Each structure stands twice: as structure tokens, then as C-alpha cells.
Amino acid sequence: MRRPAITVAYYVLIEALRSGLPWLAAACMVAVLGLAGFLSQVAITEGAALQASVAGSLLRAAAVFLIAAHVVASVAREANDKGLELALALPISRPVYYVGKLFGFACTGALLASLFALPLLAWAKPADLIAWWLSLAAETALVAAAALFFASAMAQTLPAIAAAAGLYLLARAVPSMQAIAAGPLAEESLPGRAARWTVDALALLLPRLDSVAQSEWLLYGAPPAMELAHALLGLALYFLLLVAAGLFDFSRRNL
Amino acid sequence: MTGSERPVGAISAWILWLLAAALGAQIAWQAARRPAAPAAADLPAPPTPPTLRVASLGEPAALARLAMVWLLAFDSQGDNDVPFQRLDYLRLSAWLRAILAIDPRSGYPLFAAARVYAENPDPAKARLMLEFIHEEFSAAPKQRWPALAHAALLAKHRLRDLPLARSFAAAIARRATDETVPLWARQMEVFILEDMNELEAAKVLLGGLLATGRIRDPEERRFLEGRLKDLKSRLQTPHSPGIR
């Protein structure tokens, strides 16, 4: 059972390497490093710190966007080419196929994270960069899982990308929303309490993406190992939830 | 359920169990890790107005208001008995200045300064905020007089600093000359002078105000004339009224 999943993952990886993704990733890297270099030239102080933080945050955003777009496009292409029907006609179960696809996309995300982490070696200490890279790889795996779930469930490219992007942005913003909603100026009226309750309930259903792959780690050092492990464990739990939701949806589809 | 979906019973039991367990674990994990409010010390130095303008992507009015919402969330909960008491007010006023610079027509920064931040029980911090309001008032007296009027009241009643209150009231009387500014705001200086026992100056100011002919409401005119008469009689038999 394990072997077919690895075979599926292998072909997903091959597809990624032969698509336009490597070129897009390289273009992103050049553009981001160029922009960071330009900004460091016009900064009057902390030029290297500016370069590292801008490059780190933009490369993180680029990695997330590229992996989400790639997963959605790949699933849409497979659906259009009837590749899914062909694959499931083989002696392979749906869960194994789904997990294999996801494993391949997660490996693609890890490759992207590695590629984007390499140039940051110029400004960050290796130990700090490893923490950043590790959490970016985990983040891209989670985004790949979300994109695969939405692409499978929605069957249309634009809504799937929008849903994945919406989930990501909401997960990044929800801790700030919670802090604002609980401030002393928050209204004690029924709508005010309902808004706070809604934000709190929403936070329970979202991962804490604000606590990983922060560009400030490249400047001031990575968080303690326990804190990092805690953050990664949170992502792992959410990844598992997305996998389970994806398997549930995939198993219900009538193909 | 639509025709394109198989029944839930067709799904392997372990997938259902995995989904339930993962959902439970996610909710339990997040419930155990509630984010703390940002601490006061975390308030970063503000970016320059040009940087904020670039970051607004052509929507400075929206960014200014969002920035105010974000700013008001700082040091607002956690173990604070009094909200905002630990904020670095120098940084805070720099943030307010930067936000006001990208959207000068917004009343939010001055409203927050007067009604929220200046209410701080620490007199030094409250004074910093009042000074900020005074400085920014001169850029647009017609729109910003309410904040300075509130600042004058805070200076008078909270800080018990009548000269400071008078300087704010005098600024309103001198600079906020637009017809839309209510007379009570322009008359504040007179009453503060009375509280300071500066009866002669109050008499001159009130007499001048009546002489301009801008007070057209007969009731209000009668009231102020009575007040002027009272001032004159008090000047003949002086006494200290104290702070009202």
C-alpha cells in the first residue's frame, strides 16, 4: 500500500519539475532579491537587516502563492485530462491516491522552501535559517493540503485559489483580530459580544500561521526549540485535519 | 446530498474517525493557546508618513483608520488594571502624528488622543497627549477644535492646571473663528479666567466678545451681559471663587 503512494508522489514531483514552476520560482527569487537590494541601497541604516527582512517576508509570500496556484492548476489539469479516472482505474485506493498526491505536493513545497532559503544564508545565521526553512516547509505543506482540498471539492480554479488564499490570510490575521475584539473599547452590547464570540470560534478552526516563518527570526534569532516545536505541532495538527477533510470529500465523490 | 456524492456510509470508518479526531485535536490545541494581547513594550516605532502612504497602496484613508484600530489594541488588556497605562506615550504620539499625516481630515487620531489616551491617570502621560492635541489643532482649527476643547476640560478638571486649560481655550478663541464653531467653545477662556480669579481679563474678553455682535441669540446675549455685570460687581468687591 505504501509503494503506490510513493509512486504517485514521485510523478507529482516530476510534473512540478517539468512545469513552469521552477522558472516562476527562479523569477520570484530574482525579483525579490533585486527589490531587497534596491531598498538596502536607499536605506540610510540597517541595510542588511532591511534586505533580510524584506527578502524573507516576500519569499515566504511567494512560496505560499506559488504552491497554492500550482496545486490548484495541477488538480484542474488532471480533471480536464480525465487523468483521475485513469489513475483510479488502476489497483489503487482513493485514500492512497489522495495521500500520494498530497505527499508529492508537500515535497514540492519543501523544495520551494529550500530554494528560497538558500540566498538568505547571506544575511542570517545557519541555525536561525534552518528554523525559518523548516517552518516555511511546514507552512507550504499545509497550504498545499488546503489547496488540494479546495481544488478537489470545488473543481474550479478561481474559487479554489480564492478559498485557499482566504484561509491563509484569515489564519495570519485572526490573532490580531482577537486582540482587537477583546480590547477595552469593545462594546459590551449583544452584537459586540457576538462579534467577539465569532472571532474566538473562528480562531479555534484556524492554524496559527502568524507564529511560524517570521522574517524577524532571520534578524534576531530563531525562537527557542520548544516554542518552535509547539508552533510546528500546531501546523501538523491542522495538516492532519485538512488531510482528513480531503479524504472525506474525495471518498464521497462519484467518479 | 447531490447526485455527484456517495452516501457517508460508503466512506471507510477510519476516515470518519480520523476527521473527528483531527477536528477535536485542532479545537483543543487552539483553545489551549489563546493569543495574549500585545504588550506595551512591543509598540514599535512608527514608520514615516511617506512609508505609510506607500503601504496604503493608494488608500490612505482606509489605512489610517485600520492603523488606529490596531493602535488602540495595544496594551489594552492582559494584566493591566488601567488600559494603556504602560504604553510609551512618546511613541504613541509619534504614531498618532504619522496616521494624522496620511489622512489629515480624519478625526480618529485626535478623538482617540482626547477621549482615550489623555484620560490616563498618569499626569505626565496625559500632558503629553494634551500637548499633541494642541500642536495638531493649529493645522486645522475649524475641524479640530472639539479635541482641544475636551483637552481644555481635562486640563482644568483632571490635571487642575488652569493656565494650561486657559492656553487651550485661548487657542480656540483665537484660531477657531469659523461660524460653525459654537460660542460656548469660544467663550471657554472667559470662564477659565474667572476660575483663575483673573476677573479683569475675563471682563475685557467678555466685553470684547459682546462688542463683536456675533452673539445674536437674545437669551445667550442676556446671559452673557448678566455675567459681565456680575464680573464688574465682583471686581468692586473681590473674592476667590475657586475652581468649578
Tab-separated table of C-alpha atoms in Angstrom:
chain	number	residue	atom	x	y	z
A	1	MET	CA	0.000	0.000	0.000
A	2	ARG	CA	2.889	2.326	0.733
A	3	ARG	CA	4.542	1.857	-2.624
A	4	PRO	CA	1.699	3.203	-4.816
A	5	ALA	CA	1.506	6.368	-2.698
A	6	ILE	CA	5.215	6.992	-3.215
A	7	THR	CA	4.837	6.364	-6.936
A	8	VAL	CA	2.012	8.901	-7.133
A	9	ALA	CA	4.094	11.388	-5.130
A	10	TYR	CA	7.062	10.794	-7.434
A	11	TYR	CA	5.011	11.653	-10.524
A	12	VAL	CA	3.584	14.732	-8.826
A	13	LEU	CA	7.135	15.862	-8.191
A	14	ILE	CA	8.163	15.110	-11.778
A	15	GLU	CA	5.171	17.111	-13.012
A	16	ALA	CA	6.188	20.055	-10.821
A	17	LEU	CA	9.784	19.989	-12.014
A	18	ARG	CA	8.741	19.830	-15.681
A	19	SER	CA	6.120	22.562	-15.389
A	20	GLY	CA	6.764	26.289	-15.306
A	21	LEU	CA	7.047	26.211	-11.514
A	22	PRO	CA	10.884	26.145	-11.314
A	23	TRP	CA	11.085	29.100	-13.700
A	24	LEU	CA	8.454	31.017	-11.784
A	25	ALA	CA	10.264	30.307	-8.527
A	26	ALA	CA	13.565	31.487	-10.010
A	27	ALA	CA	11.916	34.645	-11.362
A	28	CYS	CA	10.361	35.336	-7.958
A	29	MET	CA	13.715	34.892	-6.278
A	30	VAL	CA	15.475	37.256	-8.670
A	31	ALA	CA	12.721	39.879	-8.363
A	32	VAL	CA	12.628	39.705	-4.562
A	33	LEU	CA	16.396	39.831	-4.192
A	34	GLY	CA	16.527	42.719	-6.652
A	35	LEU	CA	13.894	44.660	-4.734
A	36	ALA	CA	15.590	43.940	-1.401
A	37	GLY	CA	18.928	45.045	-2.851
A	38	PHE	CA	17.406	48.261	-4.155
A	39	LEU	CA	15.794	49.034	-0.794
A	40	SER	CA	19.066	48.394	1.040
A	41	GLN	CA	20.751	50.916	-1.234
A	42	VAL	CA	18.310	53.659	-0.365
A	43	ALA	CA	18.215	52.844	3.369
A	44	ILE	CA	20.387	55.084	5.496
A	45	THR	CA	20.964	52.408	8.133
A	46	GLU	CA	20.361	48.676	8.772
A	47	GLY	CA	20.767	47.912	5.072
A	48	ALA	CA	21.489	44.214	5.599
A	49	ALA	CA	18.644	43.837	8.095
A	50	LEU	CA	16.268	45.524	5.646
A	51	GLN	CA	17.390	43.213	2.875
A	52	ALA	CA	16.988	40.085	5.017
A	53	SER	CA	13.576	41.023	6.404
A	54	VAL	CA	12.111	42.166	3.077
A	55	ALA	CA	13.507	39.157	1.223
A	56	GLY	CA	12.330	36.758	3.948
A	57	SER	CA	8.774	38.066	4.081
A	58	LEU	CA	8.346	38.371	0.309
A	59	LEU	CA	9.859	34.950	-0.407
A	60	ARG	CA	7.523	33.442	2.191
A	61	ALA	CA	4.515	35.012	0.479
A	62	ALA	CA	5.812	33.911	-2.936
A	63	ALA	CA	6.301	30.317	-1.762
A	64	VAL	CA	2.775	30.169	-0.387
A	65	PHE	CA	1.212	31.668	-3.508
A	66	LEU	CA	3.224	29.502	-5.920
A	67	ILE	CA	2.447	26.235	-4.163
A	68	ALA	CA	-1.274	27.038	-3.866
A	69	ALA	CA	-1.530	28.054	-7.532
A	70	HIS	CA	0.487	25.032	-8.635
A	71	VAL	CA	-1.666	22.547	-6.684
A	72	VAL	CA	-4.925	24.026	-7.945
A	73	ALA	CA	-3.683	24.150	-11.549
A	74	SER	CA	-2.403	20.580	-11.349
A	75	VAL	CA	-5.700	19.229	-10.000
A	76	ALA	CA	-7.671	21.182	-12.628
A	77	ARG	CA	-5.469	19.854	-15.426
A	78	GLU	CA	-5.851	16.306	-14.143
A	79	ALA	CA	-9.627	16.708	-14.055
A	80	ASN	CA	-9.717	18.110	-17.595
A	81	ASP	CA	-7.481	15.343	-18.954
A	82	LYS	CA	-9.537	12.663	-17.149
A	83	GLY	CA	-6.278	11.586	-15.513
A	84	LEU	CA	-8.032	10.971	-12.219
A	85	GLU	CA	-10.412	8.428	-13.719
A	86	LEU	CA	-7.486	6.714	-15.379
A	87	ALA	CA	-5.464	6.581	-12.159
A	88	LEU	CA	-8.364	5.253	-10.102
A	89	ALA	CA	-8.974	2.520	-12.695
A	90	LEU	CA	-5.644	1.101	-11.552
A	91	PRO	CA	-5.475	-1.078	-8.426
A	92	ILE	CA	-5.069	1.852	-6.074
A	93	SER	CA	-7.449	3.054	-3.391
A	94	ARG	CA	-8.726	6.600	-3.189
A	95	PRO	CA	-7.066	7.398	0.175
A	96	VAL	CA	-3.700	6.130	-1.076
A	97	TYR	CA	-4.002	8.174	-4.251
A	98	TYR	CA	-5.011	11.316	-2.324
A	99	VAL	CA	-2.241	10.917	0.250
A	100	GLY	CA	0.285	10.224	-2.517
A	101	LYS	CA	-0.725	13.404	-4.346
A	102	LEU	CA	-0.504	15.413	-1.150
A	103	PHE	CA	2.872	13.944	-0.271
A	104	GLY	CA	4.152	14.946	-3.716
A	105	PHE	CA	2.834	18.491	-3.336
A	106	ALA	CA	4.330	18.730	0.158
A	107	CYS	CA	7.713	17.660	-1.261
A	108	THR	CA	7.335	20.303	-3.973
A	109	GLY	CA	6.669	22.878	-1.225
A	110	ALA	CA	9.748	21.700	0.675
A	111	LEU	CA	11.849	22.109	-2.481
A	112	LEU	CA	10.494	25.642	-2.925
A	113	ALA	CA	11.268	26.445	0.716
A	114	SER	CA	14.814	25.119	0.282
A	115	LEU	CA	15.348	27.160	-2.868
A	116	PHE	CA	14.075	30.333	-1.204
A	117	ALA	CA	16.092	29.761	1.964
A	118	LEU	CA	19.411	29.427	0.155
A	119	PRO	CA	20.017	33.125	-0.701
A	120	LEU	CA	19.092	34.142	2.855
A	121	LEU	CA	22.284	32.431	4.024
A	122	ALA	CA	23.996	35.687	3.046
A	123	TRP	CA	22.347	37.549	5.940
A	124	ALA	CA	21.123	35.021	8.510
A	125	LYS	CA	22.914	32.583	10.797
A	126	PRO	CA	22.520	28.968	9.609
A	127	ALA	CA	20.825	27.850	12.842
A	128	ASP	CA	18.215	30.621	12.566
A	129	LEU	CA	17.754	29.966	8.876
A	130	ILE	CA	17.162	26.252	9.496
A	131	ALA	CA	14.279	27.114	11.835
A	132	TRP	CA	12.864	29.511	9.228
A	133	TRP	CA	13.254	26.955	6.440
A	134	LEU	CA	11.711	24.160	8.483
A	135	SER	CA	8.667	26.226	9.364
A	136	LEU	CA	8.312	27.502	5.778
A	137	ALA	CA	8.377	23.916	4.528
A	138	ALA	CA	5.669	23.035	7.067
A	139	GLU	CA	3.668	26.098	6.046
A	140	THR	CA	3.844	25.245	2.329
A	141	ALA	CA	2.795	21.649	3.121
A	142	LEU	CA	-0.218	22.996	4.977
A	143	VAL	CA	-1.099	25.395	2.157
A	144	ALA	CA	-0.703	22.522	-0.343
A	145	ALA	CA	-3.125	20.444	1.744
A	146	ALA	CA	-5.618	23.330	1.842
A	147	ALA	CA	-5.284	23.978	-1.893
A	148	LEU	CA	-5.707	20.270	-2.691
A	149	PHE	CA	-8.809	20.099	-0.518
A	150	PHE	CA	-10.403	23.170	-2.121
A	151	ALA	CA	-9.364	22.179	-5.651
A	152	SER	CA	-10.861	18.697	-5.210
A	153	ALA	CA	-14.034	19.991	-3.594
A	154	MET	CA	-14.697	22.971	-5.869
A	155	ALA	CA	-13.485	21.661	-9.216
A	156	GLN	CA	-12.914	25.208	-10.479
A	157	THR	CA	-9.611	27.044	-10.484
A	158	LEU	CA	-10.511	30.551	-9.403
A	159	PRO	CA	-12.791	29.681	-6.448
A	160	ALA	CA	-10.234	27.132	-5.240
A	161	ILE	CA	-7.355	29.644	-5.302
A	162	ALA	CA	-9.546	32.296	-3.677
A	163	ALA	CA	-10.615	29.890	-0.925
A	164	ALA	CA	-7.031	28.791	-0.215
A	165	ALA	CA	-5.834	32.405	-0.173
A	166	GLY	CA	-8.740	33.414	2.062
A	167	LEU	CA	-7.999	30.655	4.557
A	168	TYR	CA	-4.326	31.622	4.608
A	169	LEU	CA	-4.943	35.345	5.092
A	170	LEU	CA	-7.559	34.703	7.762
A	171	ALA	CA	-5.197	32.395	9.636
A	172	ARG	CA	-2.477	35.060	9.538
A	173	ALA	CA	-4.845	37.802	10.712
A	174	VAL	CA	-7.078	36.111	13.270
A	175	PRO	CA	-4.817	36.547	16.355
A	176	SER	CA	-4.743	40.309	15.719
A	177	MET	CA	-8.497	40.302	15.226
A	178	GLN	CA	-8.919	38.522	18.554
A	179	ALA	CA	-6.710	41.042	20.355
A	180	ILE	CA	-8.612	43.955	18.840
A	181	ALA	CA	-12.018	42.409	19.562
A	182	ALA	CA	-11.153	41.888	23.231
A	183	GLY	CA	-9.854	45.435	23.791
A	184	PRO	CA	-11.347	47.727	26.459
A	185	LEU	CA	-13.071	49.820	23.814
A	186	ALA	CA	-15.012	46.820	22.537
A	187	GLU	CA	-18.727	47.288	23.000
A	188	GLU	CA	-20.470	45.251	25.685
A	189	SER	CA	-23.646	45.164	23.623
A	190	LEU	CA	-25.067	41.928	22.232
A	191	PRO	CA	-23.638	42.491	18.712
A	192	GLY	CA	-20.258	43.314	20.271
A	193	ARG	CA	-20.226	40.123	22.326
A	194	ALA	CA	-21.445	38.127	19.312
A	195	ALA	CA	-18.603	39.523	17.200
A	196	ARG	CA	-16.045	38.542	19.854
A	197	TRP	CA	-17.524	35.103	20.180
A	198	THR	CA	-17.466	34.649	16.394
A	199	VAL	CA	-13.824	35.667	16.157
A	200	ASP	CA	-12.900	33.325	19.025
A	201	ALA	CA	-14.810	30.449	17.434
A	202	LEU	CA	-13.131	31.153	14.104
A	203	ALA	CA	-9.719	31.056	15.762
A	204	LEU	CA	-10.419	27.551	17.023
A	205	LEU	CA	-10.835	26.371	13.434
A	206	LEU	CA	-7.719	28.003	12.013
A	207	PRO	CA	-3.993	27.303	12.272
A	208	ARG	CA	-1.644	29.846	13.908
A	209	LEU	CA	0.301	30.819	10.802
A	210	ASP	CA	1.429	34.080	12.381
A	211	SER	CA	3.767	32.173	14.698
A	212	VAL	CA	5.899	30.478	12.020
A	213	ALA	CA	8.482	31.503	9.392
A	214	GLN	CA	8.730	35.058	10.691
A	215	SER	CA	11.340	37.194	8.977
A	216	GLU	CA	12.369	38.604	12.357
A	217	TRP	CA	13.899	35.193	13.103
A	218	LEU	CA	16.464	35.984	10.398
A	219	LEU	CA	17.411	39.198	12.197
A	220	TYR	CA	17.121	38.474	15.895
A	221	GLY	CA	17.418	34.697	16.038
A	222	ALA	CA	15.012	31.787	15.921
A	223	PRO	CA	12.672	31.129	18.860
A	224	PRO	CA	13.620	28.528	21.488
A	225	ALA	CA	13.365	24.925	20.269
A	226	MET	CA	10.321	24.204	22.448
A	227	GLU	CA	8.449	27.194	21.105
A	228	LEU	CA	9.291	26.238	17.549
A	229	ALA	CA	8.245	22.628	18.168
A	230	HIS	CA	4.973	23.876	19.663
A	231	ALA	CA	4.250	26.000	16.593
A	232	LEU	CA	5.129	23.167	14.212
A	233	LEU	CA	2.975	20.729	16.172
A	234	GLY	CA	0.048	23.123	15.763
A	235	LEU	CA	0.613	23.152	11.988
A	236	ALA	CA	0.909	19.364	11.946
A	237	LEU	CA	-2.458	19.012	13.689
A	238	TYR	CA	-4.111	21.306	11.186
A	239	PHE	CA	-2.414	19.476	8.323
A	240	LEU	CA	-3.930	16.253	9.651
A	241	LEU	CA	-7.341	17.907	9.803
A	242	LEU	CA	-7.056	19.050	6.183
A	243	VAL	CA	-5.961	15.576	5.115
A	244	ALA	CA	-8.926	14.033	6.914
A	245	ALA	CA	-11.342	16.564	5.415
A	246	GLY	CA	-9.827	15.995	1.960
A	247	LEU	CA	-10.110	12.212	2.291
A	248	PHE	CA	-13.706	12.532	3.445
A	249	ASP	CA	-14.633	14.714	0.481
A	250	PHE	CA	-12.634	12.652	-2.018
A	251	SER	CA	-14.200	9.413	-0.791
A	252	ARG	CA	-17.727	10.816	-1.248
A	253	ARG	CA	-17.229	11.920	-4.829
A	254	ASN	CA	-18.977	9.918	-7.520
A	255	LEU	CA	-16.463	9.487	-10.303
B	1	MET	CA	-26.530	15.475	-0.770
B	2	THR	CA	-26.372	15.768	-4.557
B	3	GLY	CA	-26.219	13.064	-7.198
B	4	SER	CA	-22.468	13.540	-7.566
B	5	GLU	CA	-21.835	12.439	-3.994
B	6	ARG	CA	-21.762	8.996	-2.488
B	7	PRO	CA	-23.500	8.417	0.870
B	8	VAL	CA	-21.469	8.912	4.028
B	9	GLY	CA	-21.867	5.198	4.712
B	10	ALA	CA	-19.708	4.465	1.686
B	11	ILE	CA	-16.725	6.134	3.333
B	12	SER	CA	-14.287	3.984	5.297
B	13	ALA	CA	-14.847	4.231	9.040
B	14	TRP	CA	-11.208	5.113	9.725
B	15	ILE	CA	-11.551	8.287	7.584
B	16	LEU	CA	-14.535	9.407	9.637
B	17	TRP	CA	-12.686	8.679	12.855
B	18	LEU	CA	-9.604	10.500	11.582
B	19	LEU	CA	-11.699	13.539	10.648
B	20	ALA	CA	-13.403	13.645	14.063
B	21	ALA	CA	-10.139	13.120	15.947
B	22	ALA	CA	-8.282	15.749	13.893
B	23	LEU	CA	-11.081	18.283	14.366
B	24	GLY	CA	-11.177	17.621	18.098
B	25	ALA	CA	-7.411	17.886	18.399
B	26	GLN	CA	-7.342	21.154	16.437
B	27	ILE	CA	-10.038	22.765	18.598
B	28	ALA	CA	-8.438	21.558	21.836
B	29	TRP	CA	-4.991	22.770	20.729
B	30	GLN	CA	-6.186	26.226	19.733
B	31	ALA	CA	-8.362	26.574	22.827
B	32	ALA	CA	-5.283	25.913	24.953
B	33	ARG	CA	-3.240	28.513	23.095
B	34	ARG	CA	-5.164	31.771	23.223
B	35	PRO	CA	-3.064	34.679	21.951
B	36	ALA	CA	-2.039	37.265	24.501
B	37	ALA	CA	-2.663	40.940	23.883
B	38	PRO	CA	0.383	42.776	22.575
B	39	ALA	CA	2.395	44.194	25.471
B	40	ALA	CA	3.020	47.894	25.797
B	41	ALA	CA	6.729	47.488	25.275
B	42	ASP	CA	6.010	45.903	21.913
B	43	LEU	CA	4.651	49.088	20.354
B	44	PRO	CA	7.174	49.624	17.594
B	45	ALA	CA	8.474	52.958	16.388
B	46	PRO	CA	6.119	54.340	13.750
B	47	PRO	CA	7.043	54.376	10.090
B	48	THR	CA	7.415	57.745	8.406
B	49	PRO	CA	4.285	59.190	6.746
B	50	PRO	CA	5.708	58.596	3.230
B	51	THR	CA	6.300	54.931	4.114
B	52	LEU	CA	2.764	54.633	5.463
B	53	ARG	CA	1.459	56.279	2.312
B	54	VAL	CA	3.288	53.733	0.154
B	55	ALA	CA	1.971	50.896	2.329
B	56	SER	CA	-1.588	52.185	1.893
B	57	LEU	CA	-1.450	51.337	-1.841
B	58	GLY	CA	-3.355	54.494	-2.672
B	59	GLU	CA	-5.920	54.100	0.138
B	60	PRO	CA	-4.553	56.331	2.909
B	61	ALA	CA	-7.985	56.992	4.426
B	62	ALA	CA	-8.609	53.270	4.893
B	63	LEU	CA	-5.110	52.587	6.182
B	64	ALA	CA	-5.303	55.485	8.655
B	65	ARG	CA	-8.443	54.057	10.195
B	66	LEU	CA	-7.153	50.488	10.232
B	67	ALA	CA	-3.945	51.709	11.843
B	68	MET	CA	-5.984	53.433	14.554
B	69	VAL	CA	-7.896	50.216	15.278
B	70	TRP	CA	-4.601	48.348	15.516
B	71	LEU	CA	-3.042	51.043	17.695
B	72	LEU	CA	-5.948	51.048	20.139
B	73	ALA	CA	-5.491	47.293	20.649
B	74	PHE	CA	-2.066	47.798	22.201
B	75	ASP	CA	-1.702	47.380	25.948
B	76	SER	CA	-5.423	47.186	26.229
B	77	GLN	CA	-5.891	44.012	28.253
B	78	GLY	CA	-3.880	41.284	29.930
B	79	ASP	CA	-2.742	42.146	33.454
B	80	ASN	CA	-3.356	45.878	33.170
B	81	ASP	CA	-5.651	47.352	35.788
B	82	VAL	CA	-5.906	50.520	33.737
B	83	PRO	CA	-5.814	50.219	29.958
B	84	PHE	CA	-2.973	51.970	28.122
B	85	GLN	CA	-1.160	52.854	31.353
B	86	ARG	CA	2.091	51.215	30.300
B	87	LEU	CA	2.255	52.499	26.757
B	88	ASP	CA	5.242	54.529	25.703
B	89	TYR	CA	3.419	57.823	25.089
B	90	LEU	CA	6.245	59.373	23.093
B	91	ARG	CA	5.965	56.534	20.601
B	92	LEU	CA	2.215	56.659	20.798
B	93	SER	CA	2.074	60.345	19.906
B	94	ALA	CA	4.521	59.691	17.052
B	95	TRP	CA	2.151	57.018	15.727
B	96	LEU	CA	-0.823	59.361	16.016
B	97	ARG	CA	1.118	62.072	14.227
B	98	ALA	CA	2.080	59.705	11.389
B	99	ILE	CA	-1.509	58.485	10.997
B	100	LEU	CA	-2.829	62.039	11.023
B	101	ALA	CA	-0.231	62.994	8.415
B	102	ILE	CA	-1.506	60.429	5.902
B	103	ASP	CA	-5.144	61.420	6.408
B	104	PRO	CA	-5.313	64.940	7.893
B	105	ARG	CA	-9.101	65.065	7.559
B	106	SER	CA	-9.609	62.058	9.815
B	107	GLY	CA	-10.854	62.915	13.277
B	108	TYR	CA	-9.930	59.492	14.650
B	109	PRO	CA	-6.380	60.180	15.932
B	110	LEU	CA	-7.368	63.360	17.787
B	111	PHE	CA	-10.558	61.799	19.102
B	112	ALA	CA	-8.581	58.844	20.466
B	113	ALA	CA	-5.950	61.192	21.877
B	114	ALA	CA	-8.536	63.341	23.677
B	115	ARG	CA	-11.069	60.748	24.751
B	116	VAL	CA	-8.905	57.668	25.325
B	117	TYR	CA	-5.208	58.305	25.748
B	118	ALA	CA	-5.461	61.659	27.577
B	119	GLU	CA	-7.665	60.007	30.205
B	120	ASN	CA	-4.588	58.194	31.504
B	121	PRO	CA	-4.275	58.689	35.283
B	122	ASP	CA	-0.551	59.360	34.899
B	123	PRO	CA	-0.438	63.189	34.643
B	124	ALA	CA	2.823	63.210	32.665
B	125	LYS	CA	1.344	60.938	30.015
B	126	ALA	CA	-1.917	62.856	29.933
B	127	ARG	CA	0.036	66.109	29.436
B	128	LEU	CA	1.941	64.589	26.522
B	129	MET	CA	-1.325	63.759	24.837
B	130	LEU	CA	-2.785	67.214	25.526
B	131	GLU	CA	0.295	68.818	24.020
B	132	PHE	CA	-0.055	66.616	20.979
B	133	ILE	CA	-3.662	67.768	20.537
B	134	HIS	CA	-2.644	71.414	20.970
B	135	GLU	CA	0.106	71.117	18.374
B	136	GLU	CA	-2.106	69.418	15.817
B	137	PHE	CA	-5.029	71.790	16.420
B	138	SER	CA	-3.308	74.699	14.704
B	139	ALA	CA	-3.150	72.811	11.378
B	140	ALA	CA	-6.962	72.732	11.056
B	141	PRO	CA	-8.700	74.700	13.846
B	142	LYS	CA	-12.094	74.539	12.192
B	143	GLN	CA	-12.168	70.730	12.225
B	144	ARG	CA	-10.058	70.013	15.295
B	145	TRP	CA	-11.457	72.386	17.919
B	146	PRO	CA	-13.603	69.680	19.634
B	147	ALA	CA	-10.491	67.733	20.629
B	148	LEU	CA	-8.825	70.848	22.011
B	149	ALA	CA	-11.980	71.852	23.863
B	150	HIS	CA	-12.031	68.440	25.520
B	151	ALA	CA	-8.318	68.849	26.242
B	152	ALA	CA	-9.062	72.161	27.967
B	153	LEU	CA	-11.691	70.467	30.130
B	154	LEU	CA	-9.263	67.676	31.034
B	155	ALA	CA	-6.552	70.192	31.883
B	156	LYS	CA	-8.961	72.090	34.080
B	157	HIS	CA	-10.774	69.282	35.871
B	158	ARG	CA	-8.379	66.330	35.722
B	159	LEU	CA	-4.963	67.977	35.891
B	160	ARG	CA	-6.159	71.062	37.776
B	161	ASP	CA	-3.829	73.089	35.582
B	162	LEU	CA	-5.780	76.256	34.889
B	163	PRO	CA	-3.027	78.088	32.938
B	164	LEU	CA	-2.785	75.094	30.579
B	165	ALA	CA	-6.552	74.967	30.212
B	166	ARG	CA	-6.612	78.692	29.542
B	167	SER	CA	-3.932	78.405	26.843
B	168	PHE	CA	-6.061	75.773	25.066
B	169	ALA	CA	-9.224	77.831	25.425
B	170	ALA	CA	-7.393	80.933	24.179
B	171	ALA	CA	-6.162	78.994	21.132
B	172	ILE	CA	-9.750	78.018	20.320
B	173	ALA	CA	-10.970	81.600	20.759
B	174	ARG	CA	-8.207	83.000	18.563
B	175	ARG	CA	-7.934	80.365	15.836
B	176	ALA	CA	-11.323	78.687	15.597
B	177	THR	CA	-13.135	81.734	14.271
B	178	ASP	CA	-15.383	79.922	11.841
B	179	GLU	CA	-19.123	80.495	12.230
B	180	THR	CA	-19.680	76.762	12.702
B	181	VAL	CA	-17.661	76.729	15.933
B	182	PRO	CA	-20.184	77.116	18.765
B	183	LEU	CA	-19.921	80.101	21.044
B	184	TRP	CA	-19.532	78.033	24.191
B	185	ALA	CA	-16.217	76.827	22.813
B	186	ARG	CA	-15.063	80.362	22.091
B	187	GLN	CA	-16.238	81.551	25.496
B	188	MET	CA	-14.337	78.921	27.450
B	189	GLU	CA	-11.433	81.245	28.093
B	190	VAL	CA	-13.659	83.731	29.901
B	191	PHE	CA	-14.890	81.143	32.379
B	192	ILE	CA	-11.426	79.722	32.942
B	193	LEU	CA	-10.130	83.230	33.634
B	194	GLU	CA	-12.887	83.622	36.186
B	195	ASP	CA	-11.793	80.376	37.826
B	196	MET	CA	-8.247	81.700	37.880
B	197	ASN	CA	-9.547	84.835	39.550
B	198	GLU	CA	-8.336	86.840	36.563
B	199	LEU	CA	-11.537	88.856	36.685
B	200	GLU	CA	-10.213	91.909	34.885
B	201	ALA	CA	-9.014	89.862	31.926
B	202	ALA	CA	-12.293	87.924	31.885
B	203	LYS	CA	-14.237	91.175	31.867
B	204	VAL	CA	-12.233	92.523	28.923
B	205	LEU	CA	-12.634	89.295	26.955
B	206	LEU	CA	-16.343	89.018	27.604
B	207	GLY	CA	-16.906	92.675	26.825
B	208	GLY	CA	-14.974	92.236	23.575
B	209	LEU	CA	-17.000	89.200	22.642
B	210	LEU	CA	-20.268	91.043	23.188
B	211	ALA	CA	-18.972	94.051	21.268
B	212	THR	CA	-18.246	91.964	18.143
B	213	GLY	CA	-22.006	91.488	17.692
B	214	ARG	CA	-21.551	87.810	16.820
B	215	ILE	CA	-23.807	86.719	19.651
B	216	ARG	CA	-27.204	87.007	18.036
B	217	ASP	CA	-29.264	84.769	20.255
B	218	PRO	CA	-31.091	87.156	22.638
B	219	GLU	CA	-31.150	84.652	25.513
B	220	GLU	CA	-27.462	83.975	25.208
B	221	ARG	CA	-26.689	87.672	24.927
B	222	ARG	CA	-28.753	88.395	28.019
B	223	PHE	CA	-26.978	85.646	29.933
B	224	LEU	CA	-23.516	86.922	28.976
B	225	GLU	CA	-24.445	90.524	29.758
B	226	GLY	CA	-25.586	89.381	33.183
B	227	ARG	CA	-22.314	87.560	33.566
B	228	LEU	CA	-20.396	90.710	32.618
B	229	LYS	CA	-22.345	92.739	35.148
B	230	ASP	CA	-21.588	90.135	37.779
B	231	LEU	CA	-17.889	90.311	36.904
B	232	LYS	CA	-17.877	94.056	37.255
B	233	SER	CA	-19.555	93.870	40.651
B	234	ARG	CA	-17.089	91.191	41.795
B	235	LEU	CA	-14.219	93.392	40.696
B	236	GLN	CA	-15.512	96.065	43.048
B	237	THR	CA	-15.708	93.529	45.939
B	238	PRO	CA	-13.036	90.899	45.045
B	239	HIS	CA	-13.125	87.318	46.381
B	240	SER	CA	-11.786	83.941	45.268
B	241	PRO	CA	-14.410	81.691	43.661
B	242	GLY	CA	-12.139	78.639	43.412
B	243	ILE	CA	-12.167	76.051	40.720
B	244	ARG	CA	-15.554	74.944	39.414
